PDB file of N, CA and C in Angstrom:
ATOM      1  N   MET R1290     104.593  59.672  69.273  1.00  0.00           N
ATOM      2  CA  MET R1290     103.242  59.930  69.690  1.00  0.00           C
ATOM      3  C   MET R1290     103.183  61.195  70.556  1.00  0.00           C
ATOM      4  N   THR R1291     102.307  62.025  70.214  1.00  0.00           N
ATOM      5  CA  THR R1291     102.224  63.337  70.996  1.00  0.00           C
ATOM      6  C   THR R1291     101.354  63.093  72.268  1.00  0.00           C
ATOM      7  N   PRO R1292     101.852  63.635  73.432  1.00  0.00           N
ATOM      8  CA  PRO R1292     101.062  63.422  74.703  1.00  0.00           C
ATOM      9  C   PRO R1292      99.856  64.344  74.623  1.00  0.00           C
ATOM     10  N   GLU R1293      98.684  63.933  75.249  1.00  0.00           N
ATOM     11  CA  GLU R1293      97.538  64.807  75.435  1.00  0.00           C
ATOM     12  C   GLU R1293      97.939  66.037  76.139  1.00  0.00           C
ATOM     13  N   PRO R1294      97.346  67.256  75.736  1.00  0.00           N
ATOM     14  CA  PRO R1294      97.585  68.369  76.538  1.00  0.00           C
ATOM     15  C   PRO R1294      96.951  68.407  77.786  1.00  0.00           C
ATOM     16  N   THR R1295      97.539  68.972  78.846  1.00  0.00           N
ATOM     17  CA  THR R1295      96.947  69.114  80.139  1.00  0.00           C
ATOM     18  C   THR R1295      95.754  70.123  80.073  1.00  0.00           C
ATOM     19  N   GLU R1296      94.967  70.032  81.210  1.00  0.00           N
ATOM     20  CA  GLU R1296      93.780  70.962  81.292  1.00  0.00           C
ATOM     21  C   GLU R1296      94.292  72.402  81.371  1.00  0.00           C
ATOM     22  N   THR R1297      95.313  72.629  81.981  1.00  0.00           N
ATOM     23  CA  THR R1297      95.920  73.948  82.081  1.00  0.00           C
ATOM     24  C   THR R1297      96.307  74.511  80.702  1.00  0.00           C
ATOM     25  N   GLU R1298      96.919  73.647  79.916  1.00  0.00           N
ATOM     26  CA  GLU R1298      97.424  73.988  78.563  1.00  0.00           C
ATOM     27  C   GLU R1298      96.194  74.300  77.691  1.00  0.00           C
ATOM     28  N   LEU R1299      95.180  73.449  77.808  1.00  0.00           N
ATOM     29  CA  LEU R1299      93.964  73.695  76.973  1.00  0.00           C
ATOM     30  C   LEU R1299      93.231  75.066  77.376  1.00  0.00           C
ATOM     31  N   MET R1300      93.223  75.383  78.630  1.00  0.00           N
ATOM     32  CA  MET R1300      92.512  76.630  79.113  1.00  0.00           C
ATOM     33  C   MET R1300      93.420  77.821  78.638  1.00  0.00           C
ATOM     34  N   LEU R1301      94.717  77.693  78.601  1.00  0.00           N
ATOM     35  CA  LEU R1301      95.474  78.800  78.052  1.00  0.00           C
ATOM     36  C   LEU R1301      95.406  79.010  76.636  1.00  0.00           C
ATOM     37  N   LYS R1302      94.986  77.871  75.919  1.00  0.00           N
ATOM     38  CA  LYS R1302      94.804  78.017  74.485  1.00  0.00           C
ATOM     39  C   LYS R1302      93.316  78.443  74.111  1.00  0.00           C
ATOM     40  N   GLY R1303      92.590  78.849  75.192  1.00  0.00           N
ATOM     41  CA  GLY R1303      91.173  79.361  74.912  1.00  0.00           C
ATOM     42  C   GLY R1303      90.040  78.406  75.064  1.00  0.00           C
ATOM     43  N   TYR R1304      90.288  77.216  75.425  1.00  0.00           N
ATOM     44  CA  TYR R1304      89.347  76.181  75.654  1.00  0.00           C
ATOM     45  C   TYR R1304      88.635  76.436  76.967  1.00  0.00           C
ATOM     46  N   GLY R1305      87.350  76.207  76.991  1.00  0.00           N
ATOM     47  CA  GLY R1305      86.546  76.239  78.188  1.00  0.00           C
ATOM     48  C   GLY R1305      85.792  74.966  78.423  1.00  0.00           C
ATOM     49  N   LEU R1306      85.348  74.933  79.728  1.00  0.00           N
ATOM     50  CA  LEU R1306      84.658  73.686  80.185  1.00  0.00           C
ATOM     51  C   LEU R1306      83.200  73.724  79.544  1.00  0.00           C
ATOM     52  N   THR R1307      82.952  72.597  78.818  1.00  0.00           N
ATOM     53  CA  THR R1307      81.516  72.451  78.233  1.00  0.00           C
ATOM     54  C   THR R1307      80.832  71.267  79.016  1.00  0.00           C
ATOM     55  N   THR R1308      79.688  71.535  79.478  1.00  0.00           N
ATOM     56  CA  THR R1308      78.891  70.558  80.091  1.00  0.00           C
ATOM     57  C   THR R1308      77.661  70.298  79.301  1.00  0.00           C
ATOM     58  N   ALA R1309      77.348  69.163  79.010  1.00  0.00           N
ATOM     59  CA  ALA R1309      76.120  68.852  78.227  1.00  0.00           C
ATOM     60  C   ALA R1309      75.264  67.797  78.994  1.00  0.00           C
ATOM     61  N   GLN R1310      73.931  68.022  78.952  1.00  0.00           N
ATOM     62  CA  GLN R1310      72.963  67.021  79.523  1.00  0.00           C
ATOM     63  C   GLN R1310      72.174  66.457  78.368  1.00  0.00           C
ATOM     64  N   MET R1311      72.512  65.189  78.142  1.00  0.00           N
ATOM     65  CA  MET R1311      71.772  64.442  77.029  1.00  0.00           C
ATOM     66  C   MET R1311      70.466  63.769  77.633  1.00  0.00           C
ATOM     67  N   PHE R1312      69.336  64.007  76.919  1.00  0.00           N
ATOM     68  CA  PHE R1312      68.137  63.337  77.215  1.00  0.00           C
ATOM     69  C   PHE R1312      67.915  62.365  76.129  1.00  0.00           C
ATOM     70  N   TYR R1313      67.823  61.087  76.492  1.00  0.00           N
ATOM     71  CA  TYR R1313      67.635  60.057  75.573  1.00  0.00           C
ATOM     72  C   TYR R1313      66.516  58.993  75.909  1.00  0.00           C
ATOM     73  N   HIS R1314      65.945  58.397  74.958  1.00  0.00           N
ATOM     74  CA  HIS R1314      64.959  57.377  75.125  1.00  0.00           C
ATOM     75  C   HIS R1314      65.584  56.019  75.575  1.00  0.00           C
ATOM     76  N   MET R1315      65.067  55.387  76.595  1.00  0.00           N
ATOM     77  CA  MET R1315      65.573  54.203  77.005  1.00  0.00           C
ATOM     78  C   MET R1315      65.298  53.028  75.829  1.00  0.00           C
ATOM     79  N   PRO R1316      66.253  52.268  75.490  1.00  0.00           N
ATOM     80  CA  PRO R1316      66.066  51.320  74.301  1.00  0.00           C
ATOM     81  C   PRO R1316      64.906  50.329  74.622  1.00  0.00           C
ATOM     82  N   ASP R1317      64.753  49.876  75.869  1.00  0.00           N
ATOM     83  CA  ASP R1317      63.801  48.845  76.158  1.00  0.00           C
ATOM     84  C   ASP R1317      62.405  49.562  76.498  1.00  0.00           C
ATOM     85  N   HIS R1318      62.357  50.871  76.891  1.00  0.00           N
ATOM     86  CA  HIS R1318      61.103  51.575  77.237  1.00  0.00           C
ATOM     87  C   HIS R1318      61.185  52.944  76.503  1.00  0.00           C
ATOM     88  N   PRO R1319      60.770  52.964  75.205  1.00  0.00           N
ATOM     89  CA  PRO R1319      60.974  54.168  74.336  1.00  0.00           C
ATOM     90  C   PRO R1319      60.259  55.325  74.843  1.00  0.00           C
ATOM     91  N   HIS R1320      59.270  55.169  75.681  1.00  0.00           N
ATOM     92  CA  HIS R1320      58.464  56.354  76.179  1.00  0.00           C
ATOM     93  C   HIS R1320      59.046  56.978  77.535  1.00  0.00           C
ATOM     94  N   VAL R1321      60.205  56.283  77.935  1.00  0.00           N
ATOM     95  CA  VAL R1321      60.924  56.798  79.182  1.00  0.00           C
ATOM     96  C   VAL R1321      62.128  57.557  78.730  1.00  0.00           C
ATOM     97  N   LEU R1322      62.280  58.769  79.333  1.00  0.00           N
ATOM     98  CA  LEU R1322      63.549  59.523  79.041  1.00  0.00           C
ATOM     99  C   LEU R1322      64.488  59.295  80.178  1.00  0.00           C
ATOM    100  N   ASN R1323      65.729  59.273  79.911  1.00  0.00           N
ATOM    101  CA  ASN R1323      66.900  59.227  81.006  1.00  0.00           C
ATOM    102  C   ASN R1323      67.755  60.300  80.685  1.00  0.00           C
ATOM    103  N   THR R1324      68.665  60.563  81.482  1.00  0.00           N
ATOM    104  CA  THR R1324      69.767  61.606  81.202  1.00  0.00           C
ATOM    105  C   THR R1324      71.114  61.112  81.369  1.00  0.00           C
ATOM    106  N   PHE R1325      71.976  61.825  80.706  1.00  0.00           N
ATOM    107  CA  PHE R1325      73.467  61.535  80.801  1.00  0.00           C
ATOM    108  C   PHE R1325      74.261  62.836  80.764  1.00  0.00           C
ATOM    109  N   ILE R1326      75.209  62.982  81.706  1.00  0.00           N
ATOM    110  CA  ILE R1326      75.914  64.248  81.723  1.00  0.00           C
ATOM    111  C   ILE R1326      77.295  63.993  81.155  1.00  0.00           C
ATOM    112  N   TRP R1327      77.703  64.883  80.215  1.00  0.00           N
ATOM    113  CA  TRP R1327      79.073  64.780  79.655  1.00  0.00           C
ATOM    114  C   TRP R1327      79.801  66.122  79.825  1.00  0.00           C
ATOM    115  N   GLN R1328      81.052  66.009  79.996  1.00  0.00           N
ATOM    116  CA  GLN R1328      81.870  67.237  80.286  1.00  0.00           C
ATOM    117  C   GLN R1328      83.269  67.067  79.751  1.00  0.00           C
ATOM    118  N   ASP R1329      83.720  68.065  79.038  1.00  0.00           N
ATOM    119  CA  ASP R1329      85.089  68.081  78.445  1.00  0.00           C
ATOM    120  C   ASP R1329      85.384  69.559  78.142  1.00  0.00           C
ATOM    121  N   TYR R1330      86.728  69.781  77.832  1.00  0.00           N
ATOM    122  CA  TYR R1330      87.255  71.060  77.413  1.00  0.00           C
ATOM    123  C   TYR R1330      86.976  71.144  75.894  1.00  0.00           C
ATOM    124  N   ASP R1331      86.347  72.282  75.511  1.00  0.00           N
ATOM    125  CA  ASP R1331      86.114  72.476  74.060  1.00  0.00           C
ATOM    126  C   ASP R1331      86.141  73.889  73.661  1.00  0.00           C
ATOM    127  N   LEU R1332      86.227  74.253  72.388  1.00  0.00           N
ATOM    128  CA  LEU R1332      86.329  75.615  71.997  1.00  0.00           C
ATOM    129  C   LEU R1332      84.979  76.069  71.386  1.00  0.00           C
ATOM    130  N   ALA R1333      84.629  77.219  71.958  1.00  0.00           N
ATOM    131  CA  ALA R1333      83.309  77.882  71.534  1.00  0.00           C
ATOM    132  C   ALA R1333      83.737  78.677  70.245  1.00  0.00           C
ATOM    133  N   PRO R1334      82.814  78.987  69.336  1.00  0.00           N
ATOM    134  CA  PRO R1334      81.504  78.569  69.260  1.00  0.00           C
ATOM    135  C   PRO R1334      81.286  77.299  68.390  1.00  0.00           C
ATOM    136  N   ASP R1335      82.389  76.575  68.015  1.00  0.00           N
ATOM    137  CA  ASP R1335      82.300  75.419  67.214  1.00  0.00           C
ATOM    138  C   ASP R1335      81.881  74.209  67.874  1.00  0.00           C
ATOM    139  N   HIS R1336      82.370  73.983  69.093  1.00  0.00           N
ATOM    140  CA  HIS R1336      82.212  72.835  70.049  1.00  0.00           C
ATOM    141  C   HIS R1336      82.349  71.567  69.254  1.00  0.00           C
ATOM    142  N   ALA R1337      83.513  71.387  68.726  1.00  0.00           N
ATOM    143  CA  ALA R1337      83.891  70.241  67.840  1.00  0.00           C
ATOM    144  C   ALA R1337      83.798  68.935  68.716  1.00  0.00           C
ATOM    145  N   ARG R1338      84.346  68.891  69.948  1.00  0.00           N
ATOM    146  CA  ARG R1338      84.337  67.731  70.747  1.00  0.00           C
ATOM    147  C   ARG R1338      82.895  67.318  71.113  1.00  0.00           C
ATOM    148  N   LEU R1339      82.187  68.302  71.483  1.00  0.00           N
ATOM    149  CA  LEU R1339      80.769  68.001  71.802  1.00  0.00           C
ATOM    150  C   LEU R1339      80.003  67.280  70.632  1.00  0.00           C
ATOM    151  N   PHE R1340      80.120  67.945  69.436  1.00  0.00           N
ATOM    152  CA  PHE R1340      79.409  67.329  68.318  1.00  0.00           C
ATOM    153  C   PHE R1340      80.155  66.025  67.910  1.00  0.00           C
ATOM    154  N   LYS R1341      81.370  65.817  68.126  1.00  0.00           N
ATOM    155  CA  LYS R1341      82.003  64.444  67.874  1.00  0.00           C
ATOM    156  C   LYS R1341      81.367  63.495  68.735  1.00  0.00           C
ATOM    157  N   PHE R1342      81.184  63.890  70.066  1.00  0.00           N
ATOM    158  CA  PHE R1342      80.552  62.839  70.960  1.00  0.00           C
ATOM    159  C   PHE R1342      79.021  62.576  70.588  1.00  0.00           C
ATOM    160  N   ILE R1343      78.294  63.701  70.208  1.00  0.00           N
ATOM    161  CA  ILE R1343      76.921  63.419  69.885  1.00  0.00           C
ATOM    162  C   ILE R1343      76.839  62.428  68.530  1.00  0.00           C
ATOM    163  N   GLU R1344      77.929  62.738  67.649  1.00  0.00           N
ATOM    164  CA  GLU R1344      77.911  61.775  66.345  1.00  0.00           C
ATOM    165  C   GLU R1344      78.202  60.346  66.842  1.00  0.00           C
ATOM    166  N   TYR R1345      79.215  60.252  67.840  1.00  0.00           N
ATOM    167  CA  TYR R1345      79.495  58.857  68.326  1.00  0.00           C
ATOM    168  C   TYR R1345      78.249  58.273  69.038  1.00  0.00           C
ATOM    169  N   TRP R1346      77.596  59.035  69.759  1.00  0.00           N
ATOM    170  CA  TRP R1346      76.354  58.515  70.394  1.00  0.00           C
ATOM    171  C   TRP R1346      75.355  57.957  69.408  1.00  0.00           C
ATOM    172  N   GLY R1347      75.046  58.650  68.297  1.00  0.00           N
ATOM    173  CA  GLY R1347      74.153  58.210  67.327  1.00  0.00           C
ATOM    174  C   GLY R1347      74.624  57.004  66.533  1.00  0.00           C
ATOM    175  N   GLN R1348      75.896  56.758  66.517  1.00  0.00           N
ATOM    176  CA  GLN R1348      76.442  55.549  65.821  1.00  0.00           C
ATOM    177  C   GLN R1348      76.534  54.325  66.699  1.00  0.00           C
ATOM    178  N   GLU R1349      76.909  54.559  68.049  1.00  0.00           N
ATOM    179  CA  GLU R1349      77.353  53.537  68.820  1.00  0.00           C
ATOM    180  C   GLU R1349      76.350  53.119  69.991  1.00  0.00           C
ATOM    181  N   ILE R1350      75.468  53.985  70.361  1.00  0.00           N
ATOM    182  CA  ILE R1350      74.615  53.750  71.562  1.00  0.00           C
ATOM    183  C   ILE R1350      73.208  53.602  71.165  1.00  0.00           C
ATOM    184  N   ASP R1351      72.534  52.574  71.742  1.00  0.00           N
ATOM    185  CA  ASP R1351      71.329  52.176  71.412  1.00  0.00           C
ATOM    186  C   ASP R1351      70.086  53.155  71.712  1.00  0.00           C
ATOM    187  N   GLY R1352      70.260  53.953  72.723  1.00  0.00           N
ATOM    188  CA  GLY R1352      69.285  54.871  73.192  1.00  0.00           C
ATOM    189  C   GLY R1352      69.256  56.140  72.353  1.00  0.00           C
ATOM    190  N   PRO R1353      68.242  56.341  71.389  1.00  0.00           N
ATOM    191  CA  PRO R1353      68.223  57.570  70.671  1.00  0.00           C
ATOM    192  C   PRO R1353      68.099  58.840  71.419  1.00  0.00           C
ATOM    193  N   LEU R1354      68.890  59.868  70.960  1.00  0.00           N
ATOM    194  CA  LEU R1354      68.762  61.169  71.740  1.00  0.00           C
ATOM    195  C   LEU R1354      67.410  61.801  71.425  1.00  0.00           C
ATOM    196  N   HIS R1355      66.921  62.414  72.569  1.00  0.00           N
ATOM    197  CA  HIS R1355      65.763  63.219  72.435  1.00  0.00           C
ATOM    198  C   HIS R1355      66.171  64.767  72.359  1.00  0.00           C
ATOM    199  N   SER R1356      66.992  65.221  73.113  1.00  0.00           N
ATOM    200  CA  SER R1356      67.528  66.468  73.047  1.00  0.00           C
ATOM    201  C   SER R1356      68.877  66.631  73.890  1.00  0.00           C
ATOM    202  N   VAL R1357      69.538  67.797  73.702  1.00  0.00           N
ATOM    203  CA  VAL R1357      70.756  68.044  74.356  1.00  0.00           C
ATOM    204  C   VAL R1357      70.718  69.436  74.852  1.00  0.00           C
ATOM    205  N   ARG R1358      71.090  69.686  76.064  1.00  0.00           N
ATOM    206  CA  ARG R1358      71.252  71.045  76.655  1.00  0.00           C
ATOM    207  C   ARG R1358      72.673  71.248  77.049  1.00  0.00           C
ATOM    208  N   PHE R1359      73.372  72.344  76.706  1.00  0.00           N
ATOM    209  CA  PHE R1359      74.748  72.449  77.120  1.00  0.00           C
ATOM    210  C   PHE R1359      75.112  73.897  77.572  1.00  0.00           C
ATOM    211  N   SER R1360      76.108  73.988  78.348  1.00  0.00           N
ATOM    212  CA  SER R1360      76.606  75.243  78.687  1.00  0.00           C
ATOM    213  C   SER R1360      78.193  75.314  78.519  1.00  0.00           C
ATOM    214  N   HIS R1361      78.725  76.400  78.404  1.00  0.00           N
ATOM    215  CA  HIS R1361      80.191  76.555  78.129  1.00  0.00           C
ATOM    216  C   HIS R1361      80.673  77.729  78.967  1.00  0.00           C
ATOM    217  N   ARG R1362      81.815  77.465  79.631  1.00  0.00           N
ATOM    218  CA  ARG R1362      82.426  78.552  80.473  1.00  0.00           C
ATOM    219  C   ARG R1362      83.848  78.536  80.362  1.00  0.00           C
ATOM    220  N   LYS R1363      84.553  79.641  80.022  1.00  0.00           N
ATOM    221  CA  LYS R1363      85.926  79.763  80.122  1.00  0.00           C
ATOM    222  C   LYS R1363      86.239  80.004  81.572  1.00  0.00           C
ATOM    223  N   LEU R1364      87.259  79.136  82.014  1.00  0.00           N
ATOM    224  CA  LEU R1364      87.764  79.147  83.391  1.00  0.00           C
ATOM    225  C   LEU R1364      88.841  80.222  83.591  1.00  0.00           C
ATOM    226  N   ILE R1365      89.604  80.553  82.547  1.00  0.00           N
ATOM    227  CA  ILE R1365      90.670  81.517  82.637  1.00  0.00           C
ATOM    228  C   ILE R1365      90.160  82.680  81.683  1.00  0.00           C
ATOM    229  N   ALA R1366      90.124  83.856  82.354  1.00  0.00           N
ATOM    230  CA  ALA R1366      89.673  84.992  81.615  1.00  0.00           C
ATOM    231  C   ALA R1366      90.709  86.140  81.926  1.00  0.00           C
ATOM    232  N   PRO R1367      90.766  87.162  81.013  1.00  0.00           N
ATOM    233  CA  PRO R1367      91.653  88.192  81.264  1.00  0.00           C
ATOM    234  C   PRO R1367      91.422  88.901  82.636  1.00  0.00           C
ATOM    235  N   GLY R1368      92.479  89.085  83.278  1.00  0.00           N
ATOM    236  CA  GLY R1368      92.375  89.732  84.593  1.00  0.00           C
ATOM    237  C   GLY R1368      92.060  91.287  84.551  1.00  0.00           C
ATOM    238  N   GLU R1369      91.710  91.817  85.596  1.00  0.00           N
ATOM    239  CA  GLU R1369      91.544  93.327  85.677  1.00  0.00           C
ATOM    240  C   GLU R1369      92.815  93.944  85.931  1.00  0.00           C
ATOM    241  N   TRP R1370      93.129  95.025  85.166  1.00  0.00           N
ATOM    242  CA  TRP R1370      94.467  95.670  85.305  1.00  0.00           C
ATOM    243  C   TRP R1370      94.147  97.069  85.705  1.00  0.00           C
ATOM    244  N   ARG R1371      94.795  97.631  86.690  1.00  0.00           N
ATOM    245  CA  ARG R1371      94.631  99.028  87.145  1.00  0.00           C
ATOM    246  C   ARG R1371      96.127  99.630  87.226  1.00  0.00           C
ATOM    247  N   ASN R1372      96.121 100.958  86.782  1.00  0.00           N
ATOM    248  CA  ASN R1372      97.354 101.691  86.861  1.00  0.00           C
ATOM    249  C   ASN R1372      97.457 102.375  88.212  1.00  0.00           C
ATOM    250  N   VAL R1373      98.562 102.006  88.977  1.00  0.00           N
ATOM    251  CA  VAL R1373      98.717 102.579  90.307  1.00  0.00           C
ATOM    252  C   VAL R1373      99.556 103.840  90.164  1.00  0.00           C
ATOM    253  N   VAL R1374      98.959 104.916  90.642  1.00  0.00           N
ATOM    254  CA  VAL R1374      99.752 106.245  90.540  1.00  0.00           C
ATOM    255  C   VAL R1374     100.592 106.526  91.787  1.00  0.00           C
ATOM    256  N   GLY R1375     100.199 106.101  92.930  1.00  0.00           N
ATOM    257  CA  GLY R1375     100.922 106.454  94.177  1.00  0.00           C
ATOM    258  C   GLY R1375     101.455 105.174  94.805  1.00  0.00           C
ATOM    259  N   GLU R1376     102.325 105.361  95.775  1.00  0.00           N
ATOM    260  CA  GLU R1376     102.837 104.383  96.503  1.00  0.00           C
ATOM    261  C   GLU R1376     103.102 104.758  97.964  1.00  0.00           C
ATOM    262  N   PHE R1377     102.624 103.893  98.863  1.00  0.00           N
ATOM    263  CA  PHE R1377     102.737 104.162 100.332  1.00  0.00           C
ATOM    264  C   PHE R1377     103.811 103.376 100.950  1.00  0.00           C
ATOM    265  N   THR R1378     104.692 104.028 101.744  1.00  0.00           N
ATOM    266  CA  THR R1378     105.741 103.307 102.451  1.00  0.00           C
ATOM    267  C   THR R1378     105.473 103.209 103.873  1.00  0.00           C
ATOM    268  N   ILE R1379     105.550 101.954 104.445  1.00  0.00           N
ATOM    269  CA  ILE R1379     105.293 101.668 105.866  1.00  0.00           C
ATOM    270  C   ILE R1379     106.586 101.372 106.449  1.00  0.00           C
ATOM    271  N   HIS R1380     106.874 101.921 107.560  1.00  0.00           N
ATOM    272  CA  HIS R1380     108.202 101.643 108.291  1.00  0.00           C
ATOM    273  C   HIS R1380     108.227 100.218 108.725  1.00  0.00           C
TER     274      HIS R1380
END
C-alpha cells in the first residue's frame, strides 16, 4: 500500500489549495440555504478532487446543492532570481 503524499510533496508537484463554498438546500426546509466549506489540495484547471467531492455529495448527501463557489491558490511559486554583479566585503 502506497502512503498518501504529504502536503509539501503535493505542492512541489504543482498542486494548490482549493477552497470551495457549497450552498445547499436544507433537506427538511427546502427554501433555506446553508453553507459548507471544503478544502483540499488539487490541480488546476481540472480540479479532479473537487469534482469528485461534488459527485460524492450528489450521491450520498440529502441536501441538494444550490451552487458552488471556489478559489484556487498555488502556495509554492517560482522565486524571483536576480544576477548579482558586485560583491562588498566588510571587515
